[in-house]
Amino acid sequence: MREKLISYRVTVTPPSAEVLFAGRRRRAKACQKAIEDDLTSAKQRLEAASNQKGSLQDQIAKLDKQLAEKKKSLEVVAKEESWLKTRVDLRMQQEGLLATRLTKGWADENGGTNSK
């Protein structure tokens, strides 16, 4: 085999300013499109989140109002329960005393032994 020496010359030329500027503009336009798409998506999500927040706040206000009404009702029922327990106890005492009087009679009917 024989050796052969080949030489050549490489010339590198940088891109022209016009090509550089065009590349920058192309990349900037692509970024701008991506930002616009993201902005549109973010606005839609923000509107949906705001609507949901308002709806939830309305529901909370309604539930707070219902809770206040239920607490008032509970107070009324608790007072009525207490009053009715007292009434039932009184009526049971009265029933017991009347039963005793009906079976044993009144104190003045027993010949005056209980009266002074």
CSV table of N, CA and C in Angstrom, one decimal:
chain,number,residue,atom,x,y,z
A,1,MET,N,0.8,-1.2,0.0
A,1,MET,CA,0.0,0.0,0.0
A,1,MET,C,0.9,1.3,0.0
A,2,ARG,N,0.4,2.1,-0.7
A,2,ARG,CA,1.1,3.4,-0.8
A,2,ARG,C,0.4,4.4,0.0
A,3,GLU,N,1.2,5.3,0.5
A,3,GLU,CA,0.6,6.4,1.3
A,3,GLU,C,0.4,7.5,0.4
A,4,LYS,N,-0.7,8.2,0.6
A,4,LYS,CA,-1.0,9.3,-0.2
A,4,LYS,C,-1.4,10.4,0.7
A,5,LEU,N,-0.9,11.5,0.6
A,5,LEU,CA,-1.1,12.7,1.5
A,5,LEU,C,-2.1,13.6,0.7
A,6,ILE,N,-3.2,13.8,1.4
A,6,ILE,CA,-4.2,14.7,0.8
A,6,ILE,C,-4.3,15.9,1.8
A,7,SER,N,-4.4,17.0,1.3
A,7,SER,CA,-4.6,18.2,2.1
A,7,SER,C,-5.8,19.0,1.6
A,8,TYR,N,-6.4,19.6,2.5
A,8,TYR,CA,-7.6,20.4,2.0
A,8,TYR,C,-7.7,21.5,3.0
A,9,ARG,N,-8.5,22.5,2.7
A,9,ARG,CA,-8.7,23.7,3.5
A,9,ARG,C,-10.2,23.8,3.8
A,10,VAL,N,-10.5,24.1,5.1
A,10,VAL,CA,-11.9,24.3,5.5
A,10,VAL,C,-12.0,25.8,5.8
A,11,THR,N,-13.0,26.4,5.3
A,11,THR,CA,-13.3,27.8,5.6
A,11,THR,C,-14.6,27.8,6.3
A,12,VAL,N,-14.6,28.4,7.5
A,12,VAL,CA,-15.9,28.5,8.3
A,12,VAL,C,-16.3,30.0,8.2
A,13,THR,N,-17.5,30.2,7.8
A,13,THR,CA,-18.0,31.6,7.8
A,13,THR,C,-19.2,31.6,8.7
A,14,PRO,N,-19.2,32.6,9.6
A,14,PRO,CA,-20.3,32.7,10.6
A,14,PRO,C,-21.6,33.1,9.8
A,15,PRO,N,-22.7,32.8,10.4
A,15,PRO,CA,-23.9,33.2,9.7
A,15,PRO,C,-24.0,34.7,9.6
A,16,SER,N,-24.7,35.2,8.7
A,16,SER,CA,-24.9,36.6,8.5
A,16,SER,C,-25.8,37.2,9.6
A,17,ALA,N,-25.7,38.4,9.8
A,17,ALA,CA,-26.6,39.1,10.8
A,17,ALA,C,-28.0,38.9,10.5
A,18,GLU,N,-28.4,38.9,9.3
A,18,GLU,CA,-29.8,38.7,8.9
A,18,GLU,C,-30.3,37.3,9.3
A,19,VAL,N,-29.5,36.3,9.1
A,19,VAL,CA,-29.9,35.0,9.5
A,19,VAL,C,-30.0,34.9,11.0
A,20,LEU,N,-29.1,35.5,11.7
A,20,LEU,CA,-29.1,35.5,13.2
A,20,LEU,C,-30.4,36.2,13.7
A,21,PHE,N,-30.7,37.3,13.1
A,21,PHE,CA,-31.9,38.1,13.5
A,21,PHE,C,-33.2,37.3,13.2
A,22,ALA,N,-33.2,36.7,12.1
A,22,ALA,CA,-34.4,35.9,11.7
A,22,ALA,C,-34.6,34.7,12.6
A,23,GLY,N,-33.5,34.1,13.0
A,23,GLY,CA,-33.6,33.0,14.0
A,23,GLY,C,-34.1,33.4,15.3
A,24,ARG,N,-33.6,34.6,15.8
A,24,ARG,CA,-34.1,35.1,17.0
A,24,ARG,C,-35.6,35.4,17.0
A,25,ARG,N,-36.0,36.1,15.9
A,25,ARG,CA,-37.4,36.4,15.7
A,25,ARG,C,-38.3,35.1,15.7
A,26,ARG,N,-37.8,34.1,15.0
A,26,ARG,CA,-38.5,32.8,14.9
A,26,ARG,C,-38.7,32.2,16.3
A,27,ARG,N,-37.6,32.2,17.0
A,27,ARG,CA,-37.7,31.6,18.4
A,27,ARG,C,-38.6,32.5,19.3
A,28,ALA,N,-38.5,33.8,19.2
A,28,ALA,CA,-39.3,34.7,20.0
A,28,ALA,C,-40.8,34.5,19.7
A,29,LYS,N,-41.1,34.3,18.4
A,29,LYS,CA,-42.5,34.1,18.0
A,29,LYS,C,-43.0,32.8,18.5
A,30,ALA,N,-42.2,31.8,18.5
A,30,ALA,CA,-42.6,30.5,19.1
A,30,ALA,C,-42.8,30.6,20.6
A,31,CYS,N,-42.0,31.3,21.3
A,31,CYS,CA,-42.1,31.5,22.7
A,31,CYS,C,-43.4,32.4,23.0
A,32,GLN,N,-43.6,33.4,22.2
A,32,GLN,CA,-44.8,34.2,22.3
A,32,GLN,C,-46.1,33.4,22.2
A,33,LYS,N,-46.1,32.5,21.2
A,33,LYS,CA,-47.3,31.6,21.0
A,33,LYS,C,-47.5,30.7,22.2
A,34,ALA,N,-46.4,30.1,22.7
A,34,ALA,CA,-46.5,29.3,23.9
A,34,ALA,C,-47.1,30.1,25.1
A,35,ILE,N,-46.6,31.3,25.3
A,35,ILE,CA,-47.0,32.1,26.4
A,35,ILE,C,-48.5,32.5,26.2
A,36,GLU,N,-48.9,32.8,25.0
A,36,GLU,CA,-50.3,33.2,24.7
A,36,GLU,C,-51.2,32.0,25.0
A,37,ASP,N,-50.8,30.8,24.6
A,37,ASP,CA,-51.6,29.6,24.9
A,37,ASP,C,-51.7,29.3,26.4
A,38,ASP,N,-50.6,29.5,27.1
A,38,ASP,CA,-50.6,29.3,28.6
A,38,ASP,C,-51.5,30.4,29.2
A,39,LEU,N,-51.4,31.6,28.8
A,39,LEU,CA,-52.2,32.7,29.3
A,39,LEU,C,-53.7,32.4,29.2
A,40,THR,N,-54.1,32.0,28.0
A,40,THR,CA,-55.5,31.6,27.7
A,40,THR,C,-55.9,30.5,28.6
A,41,SER,N,-55.1,29.5,28.8
A,41,SER,CA,-55.5,28.4,29.6
A,41,SER,C,-55.6,28.8,31.1
A,42,ALA,N,-54.6,29.6,31.5
A,42,ALA,CA,-54.6,30.1,32.9
A,42,ALA,C,-55.8,31.0,33.2
A,43,LYS,N,-56.2,31.8,32.2
A,43,LYS,CA,-57.4,32.7,32.4
A,43,LYS,C,-58.7,31.9,32.6
A,44,GLN,N,-58.8,30.8,31.8
A,44,GLN,CA,-60.0,30.0,31.8
A,44,GLN,C,-60.0,29.2,33.2
A,45,ARG,N,-58.9,28.7,33.6
A,45,ARG,CA,-58.8,28.0,34.9
A,45,ARG,C,-59.1,29.0,36.1
A,46,LEU,N,-58.6,30.3,35.9
A,46,LEU,CA,-58.8,31.3,37.0
A,46,LEU,C,-60.3,31.6,37.1
A,47,GLU,N,-61.0,31.7,35.9
A,47,GLU,CA,-62.4,32.0,35.9
A,47,GLU,C,-63.2,30.8,36.6
A,48,ALA,N,-62.8,29.6,36.2
A,48,ALA,CA,-63.5,28.5,36.8
A,48,ALA,C,-63.3,28.4,38.3
A,49,ALA,N,-62.0,28.6,38.7
A,49,ALA,CA,-61.7,28.6,40.1
A,49,ALA,C,-62.5,29.7,40.9
A,50,SER,N,-62.6,30.9,40.3
A,50,SER,CA,-63.3,32.0,40.9
A,50,SER,C,-64.8,31.7,41.1
A,51,ASN,N,-65.3,31.1,40.0
A,51,ASN,CA,-66.7,30.7,40.1
A,51,ASN,C,-67.0,29.6,41.1
A,52,GLN,N,-66.1,28.7,41.2
A,52,GLN,CA,-66.2,27.6,42.2
A,52,GLN,C,-66.1,28.2,43.6
A,53,LYS,N,-65.1,29.1,43.8
A,53,LYS,CA,-65.0,29.8,45.1
A,53,LYS,C,-66.2,30.5,45.5
A,54,GLY,N,-66.8,31.2,44.6
A,54,GLY,CA,-68.1,31.9,44.9
A,54,GLY,C,-69.2,31.0,45.3
A,55,SER,N,-69.3,29.9,44.5
A,55,SER,CA,-70.3,28.9,44.8
A,55,SER,C,-70.1,28.3,46.2
A,56,LEU,N,-68.9,28.0,46.5
A,56,LEU,CA,-68.6,27.4,47.8
A,56,LEU,C,-68.9,28.3,48.9
A,57,GLN,N,-68.5,29.6,48.7
A,57,GLN,CA,-68.8,30.6,49.7
A,57,GLN,C,-70.3,30.8,50.0
A,58,ASP,N,-71.1,30.7,48.9
A,58,ASP,CA,-72.6,30.8,49.0
A,58,ASP,C,-73.1,29.6,49.8
A,59,GLN,N,-72.6,28.4,49.5
A,59,GLN,CA,-73.0,27.2,50.2
A,59,GLN,C,-72.6,27.3,51.7
A,60,ILE,N,-71.4,27.8,52.0
A,60,ILE,CA,-71.0,27.9,53.4
A,60,ILE,C,-71.9,28.9,54.1
A,61,ALA,N,-72.3,30.0,53.4
A,61,ALA,CA,-73.2,31.0,54.1
A,61,ALA,C,-74.5,30.3,54.4
A,62,LYS,N,-75.1,29.6,53.4
A,62,LYS,CA,-76.3,28.9,53.6
A,62,LYS,C,-76.2,27.9,54.8
A,63,LEU,N,-75.1,27.1,54.8
A,63,LEU,CA,-75.0,26.2,55.9
A,63,LEU,C,-74.8,26.8,57.2
A,64,ASP,N,-74.1,28.0,57.3
A,64,ASP,CA,-74.0,28.7,58.5
A,64,ASP,C,-75.4,29.2,59.0
A,65,LYS,N,-76.2,29.7,58.1
A,65,LYS,CA,-77.5,30.1,58.4
A,65,LYS,C,-78.4,29.0,58.9
A,66,GLN,N,-78.3,27.8,58.2
A,66,GLN,CA,-79.0,26.6,58.7
A,66,GLN,C,-78.5,26.2,60.1
A,67,LEU,N,-77.2,26.3,60.3
A,67,LEU,CA,-76.7,25.9,61.6
A,67,LEU,C,-77.2,26.8,62.7
A,68,ALA,N,-77.3,28.1,62.4
A,68,ALA,CA,-77.8,29.0,63.4
A,68,ALA,C,-79.3,28.7,63.7
A,69,GLU,N,-80.0,28.4,62.7
A,69,GLU,CA,-81.5,28.1,62.8
A,69,GLU,C,-81.6,26.8,63.6
A,70,LYS,N,-80.8,25.8,63.3
A,70,LYS,CA,-80.8,24.5,64.1
A,70,LYS,C,-80.5,24.7,65.5
A,71,LYS,N,-79.5,25.6,65.8
A,71,LYS,CA,-79.1,25.8,67.2
A,71,LYS,C,-80.3,26.5,67.9
A,72,LYS,N,-81.0,27.4,67.3
A,72,LYS,CA,-82.1,28.0,67.9
A,72,LYS,C,-83.2,27.0,68.2
A,73,SER,N,-83.4,26.2,67.2
A,73,SER,CA,-84.4,25.1,67.4
A,73,SER,C,-84.0,24.2,68.5
A,74,LEU,N,-82.8,23.8,68.6
A,74,LEU,CA,-82.3,23.0,69.7
A,74,LEU,C,-82.5,23.6,71.0
A,75,GLU,N,-82.2,24.9,71.2
A,75,GLU,CA,-82.5,25.6,72.4
A,75,GLU,C,-84.0,25.6,72.8
A,76,VAL,N,-84.8,25.8,71.8
A,76,VAL,CA,-86.3,25.8,72.1
A,76,VAL,C,-86.7,24.4,72.5
A,77,VAL,N,-86.2,23.3,71.8
A,77,VAL,CA,-86.6,22.0,72.2
A,77,VAL,C,-86.0,21.6,73.5
A,78,ALA,N,-84.8,22.1,73.9
A,78,ALA,CA,-84.2,21.7,75.2
A,78,ALA,C,-85.0,22.4,76.3
A,79,LYS,N,-85.5,23.6,76.1
A,79,LYS,CA,-86.3,24.3,77.1
A,79,LYS,C,-87.6,23.6,77.2
A,80,GLU,N,-88.2,23.2,76.1
A,80,GLU,CA,-89.5,22.4,76.2
A,80,GLU,C,-89.3,21.1,76.9
A,81,GLU,N,-88.2,20.4,76.6
A,81,GLU,CA,-87.9,19.1,77.2
A,81,GLU,C,-87.8,19.3,78.7
A,82,SER,N,-87.1,20.3,79.1
A,82,SER,CA,-86.9,20.6,80.6
A,82,SER,C,-88.3,20.8,81.2
A,83,TRP,N,-89.1,21.7,80.6
A,83,TRP,CA,-90.4,22.0,81.1
A,83,TRP,C,-91.3,20.8,81.2
A,84,LEU,N,-91.2,20.0,80.1
A,84,LEU,CA,-92.0,18.8,80.1
A,84,LEU,C,-91.6,17.7,81.1
A,85,LYS,N,-90.3,17.6,81.4
A,85,LYS,CA,-89.8,16.7,82.4
A,85,LYS,C,-90.3,17.2,83.8
A,86,THR,N,-90.3,18.4,84.0
A,86,THR,CA,-90.8,19.0,85.3
A,86,THR,C,-92.3,18.7,85.4
A,87,ARG,N,-93.0,18.9,84.3
A,87,ARG,CA,-94.5,18.7,84.3
A,87,ARG,C,-94.8,17.2,84.5
A,88,VAL,N,-94.0,16.3,83.8
A,88,VAL,CA,-94.3,14.9,84.0
A,88,VAL,C,-94.0,14.5,85.4
A,89,ASP,N,-92.9,15.0,86.0
A,89,ASP,CA,-92.6,14.7,87.5
A,89,ASP,C,-93.8,15.1,88.3
A,90,LEU,N,-94.3,16.3,88.1
A,90,LEU,CA,-95.4,16.9,88.9
A,90,LEU,C,-96.6,16.0,88.8
A,91,ARG,N,-96.9,15.7,87.5
A,91,ARG,CA,-98.1,14.9,87.3
A,91,ARG,C,-98.0,13.5,87.9
A,92,MET,N,-96.8,12.9,87.9
A,92,MET,CA,-96.6,11.6,88.5
A,92,MET,C,-96.8,11.7,90.0
A,93,GLN,N,-96.3,12.8,90.6
A,93,GLN,CA,-96.6,13.0,92.1
A,93,GLN,C,-98.1,13.2,92.4
A,94,GLN,N,-98.7,14.0,91.5
A,94,GLN,CA,-100.1,14.2,91.7
A,94,GLN,C,-100.9,12.9,91.6
A,95,GLU,N,-100.5,12.1,90.6
A,95,GLU,CA,-101.2,10.8,90.3
A,95,GLU,C,-101.0,9.9,91.5
A,96,GLY,N,-99.8,9.9,92.1
A,96,GLY,CA,-99.5,9.0,93.2
A,96,GLY,C,-100.3,9.5,94.5
A,97,LEU,N,-100.4,10.8,94.7
A,97,LEU,CA,-101.1,11.3,95.8
A,97,LEU,C,-102.6,11.1,95.7
A,98,LEU,N,-103.2,11.2,94.5
A,98,LEU,CA,-104.6,11.0,94.2
A,98,LEU,C,-104.9,9.5,94.4
A,99,ALA,N,-104.0,8.6,93.9
A,99,ALA,CA,-104.2,7.2,94.1
A,99,ALA,C,-104.2,6.8,95.5
A,100,THR,N,-103.3,7.4,96.3
A,100,THR,CA,-103.3,7.2,97.8
A,100,THR,C,-104.6,7.7,98.4
A,101,ARG,N,-105.0,8.8,98.1
A,101,ARG,CA,-106.3,9.3,98.6
A,101,ARG,C,-107.5,8.5,98.3
A,102,LEU,N,-107.5,8.0,97.0
A,102,LEU,CA,-108.6,7.2,96.6
A,102,LEU,C,-108.6,5.8,97.3
A,103,THR,N,-107.5,5.3,97.6
A,103,THR,CA,-107.4,4.0,98.2
A,103,THR,C,-107.6,4.1,99.8
A,104,LYS,N,-106.9,5.1,100.3
A,104,LYS,CA,-106.9,5.3,101.8
A,104,LYS,C,-107.9,6.3,102.3
A,105,GLY,N,-108.3,7.2,101.4
A,105,GLY,CA,-109.2,8.2,101.7
A,105,GLY,C,-108.5,9.5,102.2
A,106,TRP,N,-109.2,10.5,102.5
A,106,TRP,CA,-108.6,11.8,102.9
A,106,TRP,C,-108.4,11.8,104.4
A,107,ALA,N,-107.6,12.7,104.8
A,107,ALA,CA,-107.2,12.7,106.3
A,107,ALA,C,-108.5,13.0,107.1
A,108,ASP,N,-109.3,13.8,106.7
A,108,ASP,CA,-110.5,14.2,107.5
A,108,ASP,C,-111.6,13.1,107.4
A,109,GLU,N,-111.5,12.2,106.5
A,109,GLU,CA,-112.5,11.1,106.4
A,109,GLU,C,-112.2,9.9,107.4
A,110,ASN,N,-111.0,9.9,107.9
A,110,ASN,CA,-110.6,8.8,108.7
A,110,ASN,C,-110.8,9.1,110.2
A,111,GLY,N,-111.8,9.8,110.5
A,111,GLY,CA,-112.2,10.0,111.9
A,111,GLY,C,-111.4,11.1,112.5
A,112,GLY,N,-110.7,11.9,111.7
A,112,GLY,CA,-109.9,13.0,112.3
A,112,GLY,C,-108.6,12.6,112.9
A,113,THR,N,-108.1,11.4,112.7
A,113,THR,CA,-106.9,11.0,113.3
A,113,THR,C,-105.7,11.8,112.8
A,114,ASN,N,-105.8,12.3,111.6
A,114,ASN,CA,-104.6,13.1,111.1
A,114,ASN,C,-104.8,14.5,111.3
A,115,SER,N,-106.0,15.0,111.7
A,115,SER,CA,-106.2,16.4,111.9
A,115,SER,C,-106.0,16.8,113.3
A,116,LYS,N,-105.7,18.0,113.6
A,116,LYS,CA,-105.4,18.5,114.9
A,116,LYS,C,-106.4,19.4,115.4
